[in-house]
N, CA and C of each residue as an Amber inpcrd file, in Angstrom:
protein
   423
   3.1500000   2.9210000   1.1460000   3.1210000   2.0990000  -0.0530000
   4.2550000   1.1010000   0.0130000   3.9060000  -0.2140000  -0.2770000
   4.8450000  -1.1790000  -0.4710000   4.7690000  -2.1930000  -1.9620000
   5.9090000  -2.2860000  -1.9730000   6.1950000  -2.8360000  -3.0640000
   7.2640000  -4.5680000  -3.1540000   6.6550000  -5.2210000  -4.3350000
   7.1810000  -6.7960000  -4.0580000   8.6010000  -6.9380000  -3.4480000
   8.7180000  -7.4070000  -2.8470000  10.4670000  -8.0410000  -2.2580000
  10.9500000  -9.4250000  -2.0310000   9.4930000 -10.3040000  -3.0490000
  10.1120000 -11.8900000  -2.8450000   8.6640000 -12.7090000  -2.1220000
   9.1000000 -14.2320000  -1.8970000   7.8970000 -14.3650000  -1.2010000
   8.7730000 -15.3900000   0.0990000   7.8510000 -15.9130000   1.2080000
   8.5160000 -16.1090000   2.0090000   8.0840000 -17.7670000   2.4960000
   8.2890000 -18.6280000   3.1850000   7.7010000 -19.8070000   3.3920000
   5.9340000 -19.3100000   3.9120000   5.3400000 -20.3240000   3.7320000
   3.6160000 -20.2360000   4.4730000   3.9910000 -20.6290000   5.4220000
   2.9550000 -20.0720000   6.3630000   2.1350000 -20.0290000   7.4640000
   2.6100000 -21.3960000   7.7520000   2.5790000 -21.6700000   9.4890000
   2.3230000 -23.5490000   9.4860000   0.5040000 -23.6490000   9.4340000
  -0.0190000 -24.4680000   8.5270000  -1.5090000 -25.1170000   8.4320000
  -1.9770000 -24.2500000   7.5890000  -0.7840000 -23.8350000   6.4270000
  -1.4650000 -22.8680000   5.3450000  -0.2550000 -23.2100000   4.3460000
  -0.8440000 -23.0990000   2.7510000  -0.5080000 -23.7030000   1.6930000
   0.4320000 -21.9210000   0.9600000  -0.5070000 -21.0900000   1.4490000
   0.2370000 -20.5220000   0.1390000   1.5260000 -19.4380000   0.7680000
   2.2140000 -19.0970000  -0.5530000   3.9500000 -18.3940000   0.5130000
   3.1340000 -16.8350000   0.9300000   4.0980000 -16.6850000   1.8170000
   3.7430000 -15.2840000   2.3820000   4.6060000 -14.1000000   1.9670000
   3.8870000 -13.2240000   1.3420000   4.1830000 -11.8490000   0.6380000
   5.4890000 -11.1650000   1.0450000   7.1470000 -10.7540000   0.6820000
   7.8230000  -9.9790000   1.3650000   8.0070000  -8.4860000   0.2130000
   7.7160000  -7.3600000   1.6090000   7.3980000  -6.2050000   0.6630000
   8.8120000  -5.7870000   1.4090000   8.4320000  -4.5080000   0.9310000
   9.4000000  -3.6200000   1.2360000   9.3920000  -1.9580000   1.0280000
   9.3250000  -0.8070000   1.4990000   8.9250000   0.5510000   1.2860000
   9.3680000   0.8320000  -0.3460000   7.9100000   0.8940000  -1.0040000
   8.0280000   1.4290000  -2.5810000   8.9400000   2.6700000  -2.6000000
   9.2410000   2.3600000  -4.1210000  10.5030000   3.8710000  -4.3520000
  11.5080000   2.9010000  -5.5550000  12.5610000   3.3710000  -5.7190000
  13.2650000   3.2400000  -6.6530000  13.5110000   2.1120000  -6.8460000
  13.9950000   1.3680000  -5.5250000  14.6750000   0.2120000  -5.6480000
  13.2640000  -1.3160000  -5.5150000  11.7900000  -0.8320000  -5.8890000
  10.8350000  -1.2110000  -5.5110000   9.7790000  -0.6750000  -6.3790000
   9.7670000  -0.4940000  -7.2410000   9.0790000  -0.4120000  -8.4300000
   7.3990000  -0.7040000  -8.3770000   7.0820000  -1.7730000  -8.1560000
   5.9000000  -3.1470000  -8.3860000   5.1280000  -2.4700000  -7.0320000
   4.6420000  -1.9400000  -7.1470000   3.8560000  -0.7730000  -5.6720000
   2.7790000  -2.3000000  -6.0190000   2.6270000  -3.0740000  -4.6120000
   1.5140000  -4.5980000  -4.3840000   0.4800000  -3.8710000  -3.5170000
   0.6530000  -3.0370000  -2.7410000  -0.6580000  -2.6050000  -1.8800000
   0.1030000  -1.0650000  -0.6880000  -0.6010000  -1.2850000   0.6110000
  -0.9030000  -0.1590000   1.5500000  -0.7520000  -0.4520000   2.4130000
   0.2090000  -0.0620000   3.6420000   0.1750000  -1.0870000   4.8520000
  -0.9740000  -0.6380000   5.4880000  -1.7090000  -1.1590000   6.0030000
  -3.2500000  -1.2100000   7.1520000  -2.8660000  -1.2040000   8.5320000
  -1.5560000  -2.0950000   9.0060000  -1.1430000  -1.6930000  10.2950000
  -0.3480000  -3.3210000  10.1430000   0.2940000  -3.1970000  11.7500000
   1.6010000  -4.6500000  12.0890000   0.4910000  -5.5850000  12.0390000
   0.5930000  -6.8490000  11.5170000   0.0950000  -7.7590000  12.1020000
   0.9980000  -9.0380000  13.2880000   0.4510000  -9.6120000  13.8600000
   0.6150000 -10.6530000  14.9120000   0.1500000 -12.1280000  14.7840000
   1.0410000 -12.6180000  14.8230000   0.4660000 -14.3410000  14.4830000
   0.5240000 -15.0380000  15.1700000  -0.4290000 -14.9570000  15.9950000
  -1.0390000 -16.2230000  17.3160000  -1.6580000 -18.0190000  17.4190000
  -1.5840000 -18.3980000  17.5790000  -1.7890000 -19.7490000  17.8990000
  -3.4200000 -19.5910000  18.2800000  -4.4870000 -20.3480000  17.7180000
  -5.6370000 -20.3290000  17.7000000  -5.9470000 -22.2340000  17.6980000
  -7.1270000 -22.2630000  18.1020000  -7.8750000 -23.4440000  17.7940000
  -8.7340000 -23.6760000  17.1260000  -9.4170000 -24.5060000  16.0990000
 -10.0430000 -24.4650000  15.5130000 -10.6210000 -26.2880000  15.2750000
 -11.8260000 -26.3600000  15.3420000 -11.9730000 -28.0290000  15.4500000
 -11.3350000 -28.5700000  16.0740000 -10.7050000 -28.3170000  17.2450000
  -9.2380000 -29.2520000  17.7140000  -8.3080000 -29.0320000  17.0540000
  -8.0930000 -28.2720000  15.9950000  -6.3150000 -28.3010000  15.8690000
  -6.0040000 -26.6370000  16.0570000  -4.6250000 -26.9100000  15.9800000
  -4.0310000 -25.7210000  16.2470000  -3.4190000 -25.1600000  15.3150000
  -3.9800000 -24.3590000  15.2190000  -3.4820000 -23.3160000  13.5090000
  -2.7320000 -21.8650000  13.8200000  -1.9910000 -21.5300000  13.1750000
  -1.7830000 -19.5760000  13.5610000  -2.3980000 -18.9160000  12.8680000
  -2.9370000 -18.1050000  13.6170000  -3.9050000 -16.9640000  12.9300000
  -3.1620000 -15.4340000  13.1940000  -3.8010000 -14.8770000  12.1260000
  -3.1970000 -13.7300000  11.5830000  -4.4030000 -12.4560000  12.1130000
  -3.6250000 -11.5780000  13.2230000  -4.8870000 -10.6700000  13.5250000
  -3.5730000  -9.0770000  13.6410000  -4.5570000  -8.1870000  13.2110000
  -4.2280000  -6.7460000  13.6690000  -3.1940000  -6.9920000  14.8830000
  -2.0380000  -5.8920000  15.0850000  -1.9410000  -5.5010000  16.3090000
  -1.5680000  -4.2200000  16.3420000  -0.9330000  -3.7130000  17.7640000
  -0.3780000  -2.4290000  17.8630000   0.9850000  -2.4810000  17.9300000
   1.2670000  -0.9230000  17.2290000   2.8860000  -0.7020000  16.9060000
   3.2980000  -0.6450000  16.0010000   4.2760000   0.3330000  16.0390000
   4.7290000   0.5150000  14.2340000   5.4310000  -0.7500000  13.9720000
   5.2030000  -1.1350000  12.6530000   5.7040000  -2.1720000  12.0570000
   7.5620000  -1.9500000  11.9930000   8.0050000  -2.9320000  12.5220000
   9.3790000  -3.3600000  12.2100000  10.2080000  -4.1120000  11.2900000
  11.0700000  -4.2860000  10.2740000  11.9230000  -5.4830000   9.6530000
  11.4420000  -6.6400000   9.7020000  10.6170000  -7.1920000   9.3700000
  10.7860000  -8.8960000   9.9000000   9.2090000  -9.2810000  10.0610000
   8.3950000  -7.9580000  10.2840000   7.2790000  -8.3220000  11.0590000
   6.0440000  -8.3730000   9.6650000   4.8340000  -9.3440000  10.2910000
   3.9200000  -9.6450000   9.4410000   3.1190000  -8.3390000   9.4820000
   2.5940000  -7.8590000   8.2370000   1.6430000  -6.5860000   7.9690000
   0.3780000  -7.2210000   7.3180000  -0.4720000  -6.0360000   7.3160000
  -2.1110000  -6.5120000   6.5450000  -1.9030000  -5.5680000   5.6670000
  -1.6480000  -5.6160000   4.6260000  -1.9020000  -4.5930000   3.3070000
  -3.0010000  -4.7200000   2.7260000  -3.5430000  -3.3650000   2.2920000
  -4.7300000  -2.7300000   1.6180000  -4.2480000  -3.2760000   0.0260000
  -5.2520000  -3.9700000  -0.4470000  -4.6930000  -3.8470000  -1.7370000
  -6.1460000  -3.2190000  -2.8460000  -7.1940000  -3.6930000  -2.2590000
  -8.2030000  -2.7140000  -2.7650000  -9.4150000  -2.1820000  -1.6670000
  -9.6300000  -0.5050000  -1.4890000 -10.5290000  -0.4410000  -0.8290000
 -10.3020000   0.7980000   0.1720000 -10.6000000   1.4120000   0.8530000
  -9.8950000   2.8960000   1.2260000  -8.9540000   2.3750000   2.5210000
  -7.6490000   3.2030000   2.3830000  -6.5510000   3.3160000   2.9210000
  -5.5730000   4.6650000   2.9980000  -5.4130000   5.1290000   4.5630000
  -4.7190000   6.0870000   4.4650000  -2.9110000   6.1240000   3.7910000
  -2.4420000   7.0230000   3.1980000  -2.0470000   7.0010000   2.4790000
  -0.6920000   8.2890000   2.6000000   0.7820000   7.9110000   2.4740000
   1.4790000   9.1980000   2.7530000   1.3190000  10.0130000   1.8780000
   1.6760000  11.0650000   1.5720000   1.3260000  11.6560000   0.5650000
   3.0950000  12.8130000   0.4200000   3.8040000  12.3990000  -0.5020000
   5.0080000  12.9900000  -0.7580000   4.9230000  14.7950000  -0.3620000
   5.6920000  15.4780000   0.1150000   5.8230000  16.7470000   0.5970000
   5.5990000  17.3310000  -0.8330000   5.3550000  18.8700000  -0.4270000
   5.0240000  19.0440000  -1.5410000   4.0220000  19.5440000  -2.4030000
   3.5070000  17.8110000  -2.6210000   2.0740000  18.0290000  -3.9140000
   0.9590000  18.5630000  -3.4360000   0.6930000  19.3040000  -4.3580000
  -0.3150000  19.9880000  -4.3950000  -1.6920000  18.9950000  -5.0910000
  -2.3290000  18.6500000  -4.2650000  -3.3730000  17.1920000  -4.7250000
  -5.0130000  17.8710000  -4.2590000  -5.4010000  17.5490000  -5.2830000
  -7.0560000  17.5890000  -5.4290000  -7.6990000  16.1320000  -5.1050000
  -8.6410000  16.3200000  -4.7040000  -9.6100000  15.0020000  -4.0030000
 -10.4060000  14.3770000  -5.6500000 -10.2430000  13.2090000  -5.9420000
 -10.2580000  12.7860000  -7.1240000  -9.3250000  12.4790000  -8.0610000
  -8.4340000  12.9700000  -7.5890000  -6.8220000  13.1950000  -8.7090000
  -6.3040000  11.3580000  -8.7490000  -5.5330000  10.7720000  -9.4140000
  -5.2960000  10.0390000  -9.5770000  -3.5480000   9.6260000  -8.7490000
  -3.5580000   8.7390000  -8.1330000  -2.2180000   8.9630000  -7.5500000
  -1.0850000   7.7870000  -7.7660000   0.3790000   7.9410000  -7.8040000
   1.1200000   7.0240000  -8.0730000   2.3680000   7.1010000  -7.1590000
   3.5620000   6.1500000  -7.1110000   4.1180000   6.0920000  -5.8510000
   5.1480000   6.9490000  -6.2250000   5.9370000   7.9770000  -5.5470000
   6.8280000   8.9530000  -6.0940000   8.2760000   8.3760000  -5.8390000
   8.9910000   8.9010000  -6.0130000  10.4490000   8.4710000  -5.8230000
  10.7200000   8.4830000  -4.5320000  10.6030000   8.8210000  -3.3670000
  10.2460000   8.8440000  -1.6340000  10.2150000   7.3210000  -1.7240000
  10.5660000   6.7470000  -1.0690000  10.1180000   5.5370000  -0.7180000
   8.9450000   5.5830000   0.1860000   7.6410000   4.5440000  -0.0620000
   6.3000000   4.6310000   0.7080000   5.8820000   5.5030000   0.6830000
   5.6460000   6.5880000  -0.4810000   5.2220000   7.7340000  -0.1650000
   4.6910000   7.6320000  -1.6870000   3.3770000   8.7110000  -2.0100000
   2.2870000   8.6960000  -3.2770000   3.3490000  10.3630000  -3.3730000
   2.7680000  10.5880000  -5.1320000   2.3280000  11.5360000  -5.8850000
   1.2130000  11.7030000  -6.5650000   0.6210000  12.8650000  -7.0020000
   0.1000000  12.8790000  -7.8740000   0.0850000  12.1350000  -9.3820000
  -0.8470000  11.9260000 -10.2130000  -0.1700000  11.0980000 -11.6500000
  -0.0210000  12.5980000 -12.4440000   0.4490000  12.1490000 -12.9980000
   1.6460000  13.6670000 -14.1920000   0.5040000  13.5510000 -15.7930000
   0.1760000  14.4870000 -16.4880000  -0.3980000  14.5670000 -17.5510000
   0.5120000  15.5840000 -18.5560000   0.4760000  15.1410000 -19.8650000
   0.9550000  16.3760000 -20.7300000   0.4760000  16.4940000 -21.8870000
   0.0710000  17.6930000 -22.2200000  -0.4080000  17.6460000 -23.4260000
   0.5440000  17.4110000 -24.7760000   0.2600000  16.3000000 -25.6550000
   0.6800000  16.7030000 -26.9380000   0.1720000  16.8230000 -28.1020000
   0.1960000  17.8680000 -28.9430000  -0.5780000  18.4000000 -30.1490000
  -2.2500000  17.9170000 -29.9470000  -2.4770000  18.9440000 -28.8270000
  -3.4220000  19.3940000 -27.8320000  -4.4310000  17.8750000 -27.1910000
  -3.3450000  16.9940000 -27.2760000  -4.4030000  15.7910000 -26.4750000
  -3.5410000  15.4900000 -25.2640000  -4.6210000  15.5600000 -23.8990000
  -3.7200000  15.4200000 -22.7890000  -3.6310000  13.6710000 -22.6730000
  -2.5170000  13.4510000 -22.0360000  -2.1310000  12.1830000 -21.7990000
  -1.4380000  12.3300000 -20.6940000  -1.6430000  10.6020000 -19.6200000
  -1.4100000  10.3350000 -18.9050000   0.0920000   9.9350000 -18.7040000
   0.9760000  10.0220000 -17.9620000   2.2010000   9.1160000 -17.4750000
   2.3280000   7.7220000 -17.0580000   3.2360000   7.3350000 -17.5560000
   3.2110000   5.6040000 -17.5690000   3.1890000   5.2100000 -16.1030000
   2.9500000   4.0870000 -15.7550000   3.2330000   3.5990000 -14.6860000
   2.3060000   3.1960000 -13.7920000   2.1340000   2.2720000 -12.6360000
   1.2640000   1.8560000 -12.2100000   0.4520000   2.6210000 -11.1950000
  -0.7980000   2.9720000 -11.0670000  -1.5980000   4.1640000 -10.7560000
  -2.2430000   3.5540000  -9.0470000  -1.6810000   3.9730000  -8.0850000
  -2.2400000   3.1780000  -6.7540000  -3.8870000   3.4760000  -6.3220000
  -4.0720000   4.7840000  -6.6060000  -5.3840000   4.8650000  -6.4770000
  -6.4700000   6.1640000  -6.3570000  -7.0560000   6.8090000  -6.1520000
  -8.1220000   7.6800000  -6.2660000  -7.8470000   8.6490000  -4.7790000
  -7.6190000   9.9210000  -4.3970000  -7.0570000  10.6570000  -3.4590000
  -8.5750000  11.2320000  -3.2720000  -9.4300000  11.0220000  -2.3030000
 -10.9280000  11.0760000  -1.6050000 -10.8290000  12.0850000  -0.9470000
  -9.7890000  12.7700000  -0.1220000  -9.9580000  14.3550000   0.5670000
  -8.2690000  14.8540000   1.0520000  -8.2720000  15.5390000   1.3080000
  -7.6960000  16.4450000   0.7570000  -6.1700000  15.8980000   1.7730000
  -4.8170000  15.4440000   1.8760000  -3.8100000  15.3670000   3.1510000
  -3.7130000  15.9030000   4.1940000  -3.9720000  15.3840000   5.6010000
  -3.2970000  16.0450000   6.7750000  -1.8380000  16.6790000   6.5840000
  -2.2950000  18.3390000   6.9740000  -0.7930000  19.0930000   6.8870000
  -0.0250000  18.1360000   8.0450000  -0.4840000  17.8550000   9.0100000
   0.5560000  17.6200000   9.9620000   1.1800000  15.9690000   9.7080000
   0.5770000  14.7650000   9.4870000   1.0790000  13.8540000   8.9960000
   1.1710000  13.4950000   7.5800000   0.5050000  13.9680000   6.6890000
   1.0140000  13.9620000   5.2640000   0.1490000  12.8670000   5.0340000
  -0.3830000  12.3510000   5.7710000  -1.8580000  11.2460000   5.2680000
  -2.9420000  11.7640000   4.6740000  -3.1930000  10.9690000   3.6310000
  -4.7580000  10.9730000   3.0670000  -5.6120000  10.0060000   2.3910000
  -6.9200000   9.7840000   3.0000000  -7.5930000   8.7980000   2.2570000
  -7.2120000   8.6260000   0.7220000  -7.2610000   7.4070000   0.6030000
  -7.0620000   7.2340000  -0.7700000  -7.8580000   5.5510000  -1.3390000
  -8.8320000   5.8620000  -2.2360000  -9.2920000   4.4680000  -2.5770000
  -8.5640000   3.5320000  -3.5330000  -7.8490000   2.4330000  -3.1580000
  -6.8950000   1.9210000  -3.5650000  -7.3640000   0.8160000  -4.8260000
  -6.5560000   1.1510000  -5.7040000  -7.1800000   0.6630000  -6.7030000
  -6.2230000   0.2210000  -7.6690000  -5.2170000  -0.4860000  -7.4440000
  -4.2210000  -0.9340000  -8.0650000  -4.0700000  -1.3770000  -9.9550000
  -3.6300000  -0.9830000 -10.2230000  -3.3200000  -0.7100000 -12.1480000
  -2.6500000  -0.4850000 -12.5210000
């Protein structure tokens, strides 16, 4: 999970600024999407000119480097140590940086209610014990 950190100059042969995130958590509040993987920005042609294009690559993402974030649509997902999560449950970013919780409910004078805060998305099956990933349909709110 990442969250806003500013925006950055555009692309050359592109108008709008480019997104700077940063691993959601305390100091990162504004959870914007899911990283999908590093991206790479290559030099392409198009009609005769030369534009940079933005494609997938391999490797964990580093400081500095362009990403493709999920912002709606299924994306694996860390999932904070821990929670105990049902497939359907509603999920939000925990104090971990880049890492989900469960959303928190409590009853008062017997009506359950939800916990504030912005809800990343719908938990579809159940976390890998060994990497702490799990589908999650991202659904930002």
């Amino acid at each position: 999970l990442v969250g806003a950190a500013g925006v950055a100059g555009a692309l050359p042969g592109t108008v709008e600024p480019v997104l700077r995130v940063q691993p959601s958590g305390p100091s990162a509040p504004g959870v914007v999407g899911v990283v999908y993987c590093r991206a790479a920005v290559t030099p392409s042609e198009k009609e005769g000119e030369m534009l940079d294009s933005v494609q997938a690559a391999d490797g964990a993402a580093q400081p500095g480097d362009y990403l493709l974030i999920v912002v709606q649509g299924v994306a694996q997902v860390k999932v904070a140590k821990g929670e105990t999560l049902t497939p359907g449950q509603r999920l939000k970013a925990s104090d971990v940086a880049g890492e989900a919780r469960g959303l928190r409910t409590v009853e008062v004078d017997g009506v359950m209610l939800d916990e504030g805060g912005a809800v990343i998305g719908v938990l579809l099956d159940a976390p890998d014990a060994a990497s702490g990933l799990a589908p999650v349909m991202v659904t930002l709110r």
